[in-house]
Coordinates of C-alpha atoms and ligand atoms in Angstrom, one line a residue:
X260 CA 91.2 113.4 128.0
X261 CA 91.2 111.8 131.4
X262 CA 89.9 114.6 133.7
X263 CA 89.8 118.4 133.7
X264 CA 87.4 118.7 130.8
X265 CA 83.9 117.7 129.5
X266 CA 85.0 114.3 128.2
X267 CA 85.5 112.2 131.4
X268 CA 87.0 108.8 130.8
X269 CA 85.0 105.7 131.7
X270 CA 86.9 104.9 134.9
X271 CA 86.6 108.4 136.4
X272 CA 82.9 108.5 135.5
X273 CA 82.4 105.2 137.3
X274 CA 84.2 106.4 140.4
X275 CA 82.1 109.6 140.4
X276 CA 78.9 107.4 140.1
X277 CA 79.8 105.3 143.1
X278 CA 80.9 108.3 145.2
X279 CA 77.6 110.1 144.2
X280 CA 75.7 107.2 145.7
X281 CA 77.8 106.6 148.8
X282 CA 78.0 110.2 150.0
X283 CA 74.2 111.0 150.3
X284 CA 73.8 107.6 152.1
X285 CA 76.6 108.6 154.5
X286 CA 75.1 112.0 155.0
X287 CA 71.7 110.4 155.7
X288 CA 73.3 108.3 158.5
X289 CA 75.1 111.3 159.8
X290 CA 71.9 113.4 159.8
X291 CA 70.1 110.5 161.6
X292 CA 72.7 110.6 164.4
X293 CA 72.1 114.4 164.7
X294 CA 68.3 113.7 164.7
X295 CA 68.7 111.3 167.6
X296 CA 71.0 113.7 169.4
X297 CA 73.9 111.4 169.2
X298 CA 75.9 114.2 167.5
X299 CA 75.4 117.9 168.4
X300 CA 74.5 120.3 165.6
X301 CA 73.4 123.9 166.0
X302 CA 72.2 124.0 162.5
X303 CA 69.7 121.1 162.6
X304 CA 66.4 122.9 162.0
X305 CA 63.8 120.1 162.1
X306 CA 63.0 116.6 161.0
X307 CA 60.7 117.6 158.2
X308 CA 63.4 119.7 156.6
X309 CA 66.0 116.9 157.1
X310 CA 63.8 114.4 155.2
X311 CA 62.8 117.0 152.6
X312 CA 66.5 117.4 151.8
X313 CA 67.9 113.9 152.2
X314 CA 65.0 111.8 150.6
X315 CA 65.1 113.6 147.1
X316 CA 68.9 113.6 147.3
X317 CA 68.9 109.8 147.9
X318 CA 66.5 109.4 145.0
X319 CA 68.8 111.4 142.8
X320 CA 71.8 109.4 144.0
X321 CA 70.1 106.1 143.1
X322 CA 68.9 107.5 139.8
X323 CA 72.3 108.8 138.7
X324 CA 73.8 105.5 139.8
X325 CA 71.4 103.4 137.7
X326 CA 71.2 105.8 134.7
X327 CA 74.6 107.2 134.1
X328 CA 74.3 110.7 132.4
X329 CA 75.0 110.6 128.7
X330 CA 74.5 114.2 127.7
X331 CA 76.3 117.3 128.9
X332 CA 73.0 118.7 130.0
X333 CA 72.3 115.8 132.3
X334 CA 75.8 116.1 133.8
X335 CA 75.2 119.8 134.5
X336 CA 71.8 119.1 136.0
X337 CA 73.1 116.4 138.3
X338 CA 76.1 118.4 139.5
X339 CA 74.0 121.6 140.1
X340 CA 71.4 119.5 142.1
X341 CA 74.2 117.9 144.1
X342 CA 75.5 121.4 145.0
X343 CA 72.0 122.5 145.9
X344 CA 71.4 119.5 148.2
X345 CA 74.8 119.9 149.7
X346 CA 74.2 123.6 150.4
X347 CA 70.8 122.8 152.0
X348 CA 72.3 120.0 154.0
X349 CA 75.2 122.0 155.4
X350 CA 72.9 125.0 156.2
X351 CA 69.9 123.1 157.6
X352 CA 71.3 119.8 158.9
X353 CA 74.9 119.5 159.8
X354 CA 76.3 123.0 159.7
X355 CA 79.9 123.4 158.6
X356 CA 81.1 120.8 161.0
X357 CA 84.6 119.6 160.0
X358 CA 84.3 116.0 158.9
X359 CA 81.1 116.6 156.9
X360 CA 82.1 119.8 155.2
X361 CA 85.2 118.1 153.7
X362 CA 82.8 116.0 151.5
X363 CA 82.5 119.2 149.4
X364 CA 86.0 118.4 148.1
X365 CA 84.3 115.5 146.3
X366 CA 82.1 118.1 144.6
X367 CA 85.2 120.0 143.6
X368 CA 86.7 117.0 142.0
X369 CA 83.6 115.9 140.2
X370 CA 82.9 119.4 138.9
X371 CA 86.5 119.8 137.8
X372 CA 86.4 116.4 136.1
X373 CA 83.3 117.3 134.1
X374 CA 83.7 121.0 133.5
X375 CA 87.4 121.9 134.1
X376 CA 88.6 125.1 135.8
X377 CA 85.3 127.0 135.2
X378 CA 83.2 124.4 136.9
X379 CA 85.7 124.2 139.8
X380 CA 85.5 128.0 140.3
X381 CA 81.7 127.9 140.5
X382 CA 81.9 125.0 143.0
X383 CA 84.3 127.1 145.2
X384 CA 82.1 130.2 144.9
X385 CA 79.0 128.1 146.0
X386 CA 80.9 126.8 149.0
X387 CA 82.0 130.4 149.9
X388 CA 78.3 131.5 149.7
X389 CA 77.4 128.6 152.1
X390 CA 80.1 129.6 154.5
X391 CA 79.1 133.3 154.4
X392 CA 75.4 132.5 154.8
X393 CA 76.1 130.2 157.7
X394 CA 78.4 132.7 159.3
X395 CA 75.8 135.5 158.9
X396 CA 73.2 133.3 160.8
X397 CA 75.6 132.7 163.6
X398 CA 77.4 136.1 163.6
X399 CA 77.3 136.3 167.4
X400 CA 78.8 132.8 167.9
X401 CA 82.6 133.5 167.7
X402 CA 83.4 129.8 168.3
X403 CA 81.3 128.8 165.4
X404 CA 82.7 131.5 163.2
X405 CA 86.2 130.3 164.0
X406 CA 85.1 126.7 163.3
X407 CA 83.7 127.9 159.9
X408 CA 86.9 129.6 159.0
X409 CA 88.9 126.5 159.9
X410 CA 86.5 124.4 157.9
X411 CA 86.7 126.5 154.8
X412 CA 90.5 126.6 154.9
X413 CA 90.6 122.8 155.4
X414 CA 88.2 122.2 152.5
X415 CA 90.1 124.6 150.2
X416 CA 93.5 123.0 151.2
X417 CA 92.2 119.5 150.6
X418 CA 90.5 120.7 147.4
X419 CA 93.7 122.4 146.1
X420 CA 95.8 119.3 147.0
X421 CA 93.4 116.8 145.3
X422 CA 93.0 118.9 142.1
X423 CA 96.8 119.4 142.1
X424 CA 97.3 115.6 142.3
X425 CA 94.7 115.0 139.6
X426 CA 96.4 117.6 137.4
X427 CA 99.7 115.9 137.7
X428 CA 98.0 112.6 136.8
X429 CA 96.3 114.3 133.9
X430 CA 99.6 115.6 132.6
X431 CA 101.3 112.2 133.1
X432 CA 98.5 110.3 131.4
X433 CA 98.5 112.8 128.5
X434 CA 102.3 112.3 128.2
X435 CA 101.7 108.5 128.3
X436 CA 99.0 108.7 125.7
X437 CA 101.2 110.9 123.6
X438 CA 104.1 108.5 123.9
X439 CA 101.8 105.5 123.2
X440 CA 100.5 107.3 120.0
X441 CA 104.1 108.0 118.9
X442 CA 105.1 104.4 119.6
X443 CA 102.1 103.2 117.6
X444 CA 103.0 105.5 114.7
X445 CA 106.6 104.4 114.8
X446 CA 105.4 100.7 114.8
X447 CA 103.1 101.4 111.9
X448 CA 105.9 103.1 110.0
X449 CA 108.3 100.2 110.6
X450 CA 105.6 97.7 109.6
X451 CA 104.8 99.6 106.4
X452 CA 108.5 99.7 105.6
X453 CA 109.0 96.0 106.1
X454 CA 105.8 95.1 104.4
X455 CA 107.0 97.0 101.3
X456 CA 110.4 95.2 101.2
X457 CA 110.9 92.5 98.7
X458 CA 112.9 90.5 101.2
X459 CA 111.0 88.2 103.6
X460 CA 111.5 89.4 107.2
X461 CA 110.5 87.4 110.2
X462 CA 111.1 88.2 113.9
X463 CA 110.9 85.6 116.5
X464 CA 111.2 85.5 120.3
X465 CA 114.2 83.7 122.0
X466 CA 112.3 80.4 121.6
X467 CA 111.9 80.8 117.9
X468 CA 108.2 81.6 118.1
X469 CA 107.2 84.0 115.3
X470 CA 106.1 87.4 116.5
X471 CA 106.3 89.7 113.5
X472 CA 106.5 89.0 109.7
X473 CA 106.0 90.9 106.5
X474 CA 104.0 90.2 103.4
X475 CA 107.0 88.9 101.4
X476 CA 107.4 86.1 104.0
X477 CA 104.0 84.7 103.0
X478 CA 104.8 84.8 99.3
X479 CA 108.3 83.3 99.9
X480 CA 106.7 80.5 102.0
X481 CA 103.9 80.2 99.5
X482 CA 101.2 80.4 102.2
X483 CA 98.3 82.5 103.4
X484 CA 98.3 81.1 106.9
X485 CA 98.9 83.2 110.0
X486 CA 102.5 82.6 111.1
X487 CA 102.3 84.4 114.4
X488 CA 102.8 82.1 117.4
X489 CA 104.3 79.3 115.2
X490 CA 107.8 77.8 115.6
X491 CA 110.2 79.0 113.0
X492 CA 111.5 75.5 112.3
X493 CA 108.0 74.3 111.8
X494 CA 107.3 76.7 109.0
X495 CA 110.8 76.9 107.5
X496 CA 112.0 73.5 106.3
X497 CA 115.5 74.6 105.4
X498 CA 118.2 72.4 103.9
X499 CA 121.9 73.2 103.7
X500 CA 124.3 72.7 100.7
X501 CA 124.6 69.0 101.6
X502 CA 120.8 68.5 101.6
X503 CA 120.8 68.1 105.4
X504 CA 117.9 69.6 107.4
X505 CA 118.9 72.8 109.2
X506 CA 117.3 73.9 112.4
X507 CA 117.4 77.7 112.1
X508 CA 116.6 78.1 115.8
X509 CA 119.6 76.1 116.8
X510 CA 121.8 78.0 114.3
X511 CA 120.5 81.3 115.6
X512 CA 121.0 80.3 119.2
X513 CA 124.6 79.4 118.4
X514 CA 125.4 82.6 116.6
X515 CA 126.7 85.6 118.4
X516 CA 126.2 88.3 115.7
X517 CA 124.9 88.7 112.2
X518 CA 125.3 85.6 110.0
X519 CA 124.7 85.6 106.3
X520 CA 124.3 82.2 104.5
X521 CA 123.6 81.6 100.8
X522 CA 123.7 77.8 100.8
X523 CA 120.2 77.2 102.1
X524 CA 117.3 75.9 100.1
X525 CA 113.6 75.4 100.7
X526 CA 111.6 72.8 98.8
X527 CA 108.0 73.2 97.6
X528 CA 106.1 70.5 95.8
X529 CA 108.2 70.7 92.6
X530 CA 110.4 73.7 93.1
X531 CA 113.7 74.2 95.0
X532 CA 114.1 77.8 96.0
X533 CA 117.6 78.9 96.9
X534 CA 117.8 81.4 99.7
X535 CA 120.2 83.9 101.2
X536 CA 119.4 83.8 104.9
X537 CA 120.6 86.5 107.2
X538 CA 119.9 86.1 110.9
X539 CA 120.9 88.0 114.0
X540 CA 119.9 88.2 117.6
X541 CA 118.0 91.2 118.9
X542 CA 119.4 92.7 122.0
X543 CA 117.0 95.3 123.3
X544 CA 117.7 97.9 125.9
X545 CA 114.9 96.4 128.0
X546 CA 116.7 93.0 128.3
X547 CA 119.9 94.8 129.2
X548 CA 118.2 96.8 131.9
X549 CA 116.9 93.5 133.3
X550 CA 120.5 92.7 133.6
X551 CA 122.3 89.9 131.8
X552 CA 123.0 89.3 128.2
X553 CA 119.7 87.8 127.3
X554 CA 118.5 88.0 123.7
X555 CA 115.0 89.2 123.1
X556 CA 114.7 87.1 120.0
X557 CA 116.0 87.0 116.5
X558 CA 115.5 88.7 113.1
X559 CA 115.6 86.6 110.0
X560 CA 115.9 88.1 106.5
X561 CA 115.4 85.8 103.5
X562 CA 116.0 86.5 99.8
X563 CA 115.2 84.3 96.9
X564 CA 118.4 84.0 95.0
X565 CA 117.4 81.2 92.7
X566 CA 117.5 83.4 89.7
X567 CA 120.8 85.1 90.4
X568 CA 122.4 81.8 91.4
X569 CA 121.3 80.1 88.2
X570 CA 122.5 83.2 86.2
X571 CA 125.8 83.0 88.0
X572 CA 126.1 79.3 87.1
X573 CA 125.0 80.0 83.6
X574 CA 127.6 82.7 83.3
X575 CA 130.3 80.4 84.7
X576 CA 129.3 77.6 82.2
X577 CA 129.2 80.2 79.4
X578 CA 132.7 81.4 80.1
X579 CA 134.0 77.8 80.3
X580 CA 132.4 76.8 77.0
X581 CA 133.6 80.0 75.3
X582 CA 137.2 79.5 76.4
X583 CA 137.0 75.9 75.2
X584 CA 135.5 77.1 71.8
X585 CA 138.2 79.8 71.4
X586 CA 141.0 77.5 72.4
X587 CA 140.7 75.2 69.4
X588 CA 141.0 77.8 66.6
X589 CA 143.7 79.7 68.5
X590 CA 145.7 76.4 68.8
X591 CA 145.2 75.7 65.1
X592 CA 146.3 79.3 64.1
X593 CA 149.3 79.2 66.5
X594 CA 150.4 75.7 65.2
X595 CA 149.9 76.6 61.5
X596 CA 151.7 79.9 61.8
X597 CA 154.7 78.2 63.5
X598 CA 154.7 75.6 60.8
X599 CA 154.7 78.2 58.1
X600 CA 157.7 79.9 59.8
X601 CA 159.6 76.6 59.8
X602 CA 158.6 75.8 56.2
X603 CA 159.8 79.2 55.0
X604 CA 163.3 78.3 56.2
X605 CA 163.3 75.3 53.9
X606 CA 163.8 76.1 50.2
X607 CA 162.4 72.7 49.1
X608 CA 158.9 73.4 50.4
X609 CA 156.7 74.4 47.4
X610 CA 155.0 77.9 47.8
X611 CA 151.6 76.2 47.4
X612 CA 152.0 74.4 50.7
X613 CA 152.8 77.7 52.4
X614 CA 149.7 79.2 50.8
X615 CA 147.5 76.3 51.9
X616 CA 148.7 76.5 55.5
X617 CA 148.2 80.3 55.6
X618 CA 144.7 79.7 54.2
X619 CA 143.9 77.3 57.1
X620 CA 145.2 80.0 59.6
X621 CA 143.1 82.6 57.8
X622 CA 139.9 80.6 58.0
X623 CA 140.4 80.1 61.7
X624 CA 141.0 83.8 62.2
X625 CA 137.8 84.5 60.3
X626 CA 136.0 82.0 62.5
X627 CA 137.4 83.8 65.6
X628 CA 136.3 87.2 64.3
X629 CA 132.8 85.8 63.6
X630 CA 132.6 84.4 67.1
X631 CA 133.8 87.7 68.7
X632 CA 131.2 89.4 66.6
X633 CA 128.4 87.1 67.7
X634 CA 129.5 87.5 71.3
X635 CA 129.5 91.3 71.1
X636 CA 126.0 91.2 69.6
X637 CA 124.9 89.0 72.4
X638 CA 126.4 91.2 75.0
X639 CA 124.8 94.3 73.4
X640 CA 121.4 92.6 73.4
X641 CA 121.8 91.5 77.0
X642 CA 122.9 94.9 78.2
X643 CA 120.1 96.5 76.2
X644 CA 122.4 98.9 74.5
X645 CA 120.5 99.1 71.3
X646 CA 117.0 98.7 72.8
X647 CA 115.8 102.1 71.6
X648 CA 112.9 101.7 69.1
X649 CA 112.8 103.9 66.0
X650 CA 110.5 104.1 62.9
X651 CA 111.8 101.8 60.2
X652 CA 110.7 101.9 56.6
X653 CA 110.4 98.2 55.9
X654 CA 111.0 98.6 52.1
X655 CA 114.3 100.4 52.7
X656 CA 115.4 97.9 55.3
X657 CA 114.6 94.9 53.1
X658 CA 116.3 96.4 50.0
X659 CA 119.4 97.0 52.0
X660 CA 119.6 93.5 53.3
X661 CA 118.9 92.1 49.8
X662 CA 121.7 94.2 48.2
X663 CA 124.1 93.3 51.0
X664 CA 123.7 89.5 50.5
X665 CA 123.0 89.3 46.7
X666 CA 126.8 89.1 45.8
X667 CA 127.3 86.3 48.4
X668 CA 124.4 84.3 47.0
X669 CA 125.6 84.9 43.5
X670 CA 129.1 83.6 44.4
X671 CA 127.4 80.3 45.4
X672 CA 125.3 80.2 42.2
X673 CA 122.1 80.5 44.2
X674 CA 118.9 82.4 43.2
X675 CA 118.4 85.1 45.7
X676 CA 114.7 86.3 45.4
X677 CA 112.8 89.1 47.0
X678 CA 109.0 88.4 47.4
X679 CA 107.2 91.3 49.1
X680 CA 103.7 92.8 49.3
X681 CA 103.3 96.0 47.1
X682 CA 103.5 98.3 50.1
X683 CA 105.2 97.4 53.3
X684 CA 104.6 100.2 55.8
X685 CA 106.6 101.2 58.8
X686 CA 107.5 99.4 62.0
X687 CA 108.7 100.8 65.3
X688 CA 111.5 98.7 66.7
X689 CA 115.2 98.6 67.3
X690 CA 116.7 98.7 63.8
X691 CA 119.9 97.0 64.8
X692 CA 118.0 94.0 66.3
X693 CA 115.8 93.6 63.2
X694 CA 118.8 93.8 60.9
X695 CA 120.8 91.3 62.9
X696 CA 117.9 88.9 62.9
X697 CA 117.4 89.0 59.2
X698 CA 121.2 88.9 58.5
X699 CA 121.5 85.8 60.7
X700 CA 118.7 84.0 58.8
X701 CA 120.0 85.0 55.4
X702 CA 123.6 84.1 56.1
X703 CA 122.5 80.7 57.4
X704 CA 120.2 80.2 54.4
X705 CA 123.0 80.9 52.0
X706 CA 125.5 78.9 54.0
X707 CA 123.3 75.8 54.3
X708 CA 122.0 75.8 50.7
X709 CA 124.2 74.3 48.0
X710 CA 121.8 74.7 45.1
X711 CA 118.4 76.3 44.5
X712 CA 116.9 79.4 46.0
X713 CA 117.0 81.6 49.0
X714 CA 114.0 83.9 49.2
X715 CA 113.4 86.9 51.4
X716 CA 109.6 87.1 51.8
X717 CA 108.0 90.1 53.5
X718 CA 104.2 90.2 53.8
X719 CA 102.1 93.0 55.1
X720 CA 99.1 91.8 57.1
X721 CA 96.4 93.9 58.7
X722 CA 98.4 94.9 61.8
X723 CA 101.7 93.1 61.3
X724 CA 104.5 92.6 58.9
X725 CA 105.8 89.1 58.5
X726 CA 109.5 88.5 57.6
X727 CA 110.5 85.0 56.3
X728 CA 113.7 83.6 55.0
X729 CA 113.1 80.5 52.9
X730 CA 115.8 78.2 51.5
X731 CA 115.9 75.0 49.5
X732 CA 119.0 73.9 51.4
X733 CA 119.9 70.9 53.5
X734 CA 117.0 71.3 55.9
X735 CA 117.0 70.5 59.7
X736 CA 116.0 67.2 61.2
X737 CA 113.2 67.1 63.7
X738 CA 115.5 66.3 66.6
X739 CA 117.9 69.1 65.6
X740 CA 115.0 71.6 65.4
X741 CA 114.6 71.7 69.1
X742 CA 118.4 72.1 69.7
X743 CA 119.6 74.6 67.1
X744 CA 118.7 77.6 69.3
X745 CA 120.9 76.4 72.1
X746 CA 124.2 78.2 72.4
X747 CA 127.2 76.6 70.5
X748 CA 124.9 73.9 69.1
X749 CA 125.8 72.8 65.5
X750 CA 124.1 70.0 63.8
X751 CA 126.1 66.7 63.5
X752 CA 125.1 66.6 59.8
X753 CA 128.3 66.3 57.7
X754 CA 127.1 69.1 55.4
X755 CA 126.9 71.4 58.4
X756 CA 130.3 70.4 59.5
X757 CA 131.7 71.2 56.1
X758 CA 130.9 74.9 56.8
X759 CA 132.4 77.1 59.4
X760 CA 130.2 78.3 62.2
X761 CA 130.2 79.1 65.9
X762 CA 126.8 77.7 66.8
X763 CA 126.0 81.1 68.4
X764 CA 124.0 82.7 65.6
X765 CA 120.5 81.3 66.4
X766 CA 121.1 81.6 70.1
X767 CA 121.7 85.4 69.6
X768 CA 118.7 85.5 67.2
X769 CA 116.5 84.0 70.0
X770 CA 117.7 86.7 72.4
X771 CA 117.0 89.4 69.9
X772 CA 113.6 88.2 69.1
X773 CA 112.8 88.2 72.9
X774 CA 114.0 91.8 73.0
X775 CA 111.7 92.7 70.1
X776 CA 108.8 90.9 71.7
X777 CA 108.3 88.4 68.8
X778 CA 108.6 84.6 68.3
X779 CA 110.8 82.8 65.7
X780 CA 108.8 80.2 63.7
X781 CA 110.7 77.4 62.0
X782 CA 109.5 75.0 59.4
X783 CA 112.0 72.7 57.9
X784 CA 112.3 69.3 56.2
X785 CA 115.6 67.4 56.0
X786 CA 117.0 67.7 52.4
X787 CA 114.1 70.0 51.3
X788 CA 114.9 73.3 53.0
X789 CA 113.9 75.5 55.9
X790 CA 112.0 78.7 56.6
X791 CA 112.7 81.0 59.5
X792 CA 110.1 83.7 60.1
X793 CA 108.9 86.3 62.7
X794 CA 106.3 89.1 62.7
X795 CA 106.4 92.6 64.1
X796 CA 103.5 95.0 64.6
X797 CA 102.9 97.7 62.0
X798 CA 103.1 101.3 63.2
X799 CA 99.5 102.7 63.2
Ligands
ADP264 P1 126.2 78.3 63.0 O1 125.5 78.6 61.7 O2 127.3 79.2 63.3 O3 126.6 76.9 63.1 P2 123.7 79.0 64.1 O4 123.3 79.1 65.6 O5 123.4 80.1 63.2 O6 125.2 78.6 64.2 O7 123.0 77.7 63.7 C1 122.9 76.5 64.5 C2 122.7 75.3 63.6 O8 121.5 75.3 63.0 C3 123.7 75.2 62.5 O9 124.9 74.7 62.8 C4 122.9 74.3 61.5 O10 123.1 73.0 61.9 C5 121.5 74.7 61.8 N1 120.9 75.7 60.8 C6 120.7 77.0 61.0 N2 120.1 77.6 59.9 C7 120.0 76.6 59.0 C8 119.4 76.5 57.7 N3 119.0 77.6 57.1 N4 119.4 75.3 57.1 C9 119.9 74.2 57.7 N5 120.4 74.2 58.9 C10 120.5 75.4 59.6

């Protein structure tokens, strides 16, 4: 609180201290003029009394100036003493002569400043007592009584006016404090908000000097340094799509409104980060009131779009590869079916040729169906449709898989074996994903094994169950082992090419394993066979 209460602000207290020193000094000089008869006073009693009042008052004045009061008690004591000295001075030295009595308004102000309305009332009452006492002494002197009445009215008027002014100032400064506090709160709110945004936000002045930035700006720029006061082009080394250096400040100065660009990049030691940069000028009401269309600065919002851009590119590439992969079988089916139609019109064509052609078309349709199936599994896994985990009895799961594929293995004259621990326990995972993974490995094992065994091995360890599909098939060369999990990759090995396949199975398997939180292990030797395995935690 500025004034009008017990907590006086530093500035007011300082003014009161100085006034408290100057006034008694002034009164000492005024009293001396009376003493030497240079000014008339009917109240001046004698020299001894004058000194008895003014000397301790001067001592108090110097003391309060050198040792400003800290406690409320010392403020009360000082103000009461000042009132007593002033009372004695007016009654015994100067009388209520007009210029001097007005110094009492200073007592009003100081008392009001320290003790508010109650203090002010006491000060006014003291003055009234002084006036009444003085008037009682000079009751026969009408001139002096009139002078006293004029003096008291003058002091009260000046007092009321000064207190009124200080009250207005008090209200204004309260309103100012309130609006400053609101502004600080608003600023804190906005800062908290922008600090919690994932996007980097930087605000600069019209010369591109950074004024405000949020926490994400530091992580985007990979720095801990203070950015305030630095030039935006110095801290942001932006490149455009043609790898040319971009001066953001120049771009911002050219722009007339909000601009969004997603072709910018920023390079760190070994990383290129792709950015979506949005910038716009700030036109504050302040600059408008100054007249003119001046910008106050700029706001820049940056978002790391590296991931979404590469996903976008990956998707585009995927679509282009898929359409290519689908085109070949569709062309084959279309061509073969047209051929069959033509052949059917010619009686000389043997039925076996028709049958063979239809067989080719059929195989391609089966291939297409397999690819569509793989794609839908992939899409399901990517969308997380079957992410929900459930308790799976491993024994039942394995028996089901074994029974499903035993006929296929038998058709190829392969030994399909089941090698499991006596008890297998329960796991908690997405059943669909575990099934798809095992089916993928078993189908491949049967497909890429011409003679020998395919074994489904399930081993219960302390905390995990390990699933492995082992075959004695064609095996996978070292160089292929690193590639077979890529999408649409099929080995160049002629024995692989003899079989139909989309090259998507293991790519899907890798995605599913990621979803299940496990790794696929592969051990393989060309012409000796392969083992694909993964482990899942047992349910406690
Ligand atoms: P597809 O079997 O449809 O070709 P996959 O993604 O399932 O596609 O497999 C990719 C490649 O990995 C296969 O083309 C094959 O070359 C190789 N491969 C996968 N499983 C085996 C296996 N058990 N034995 C030998 N090669 C395999």
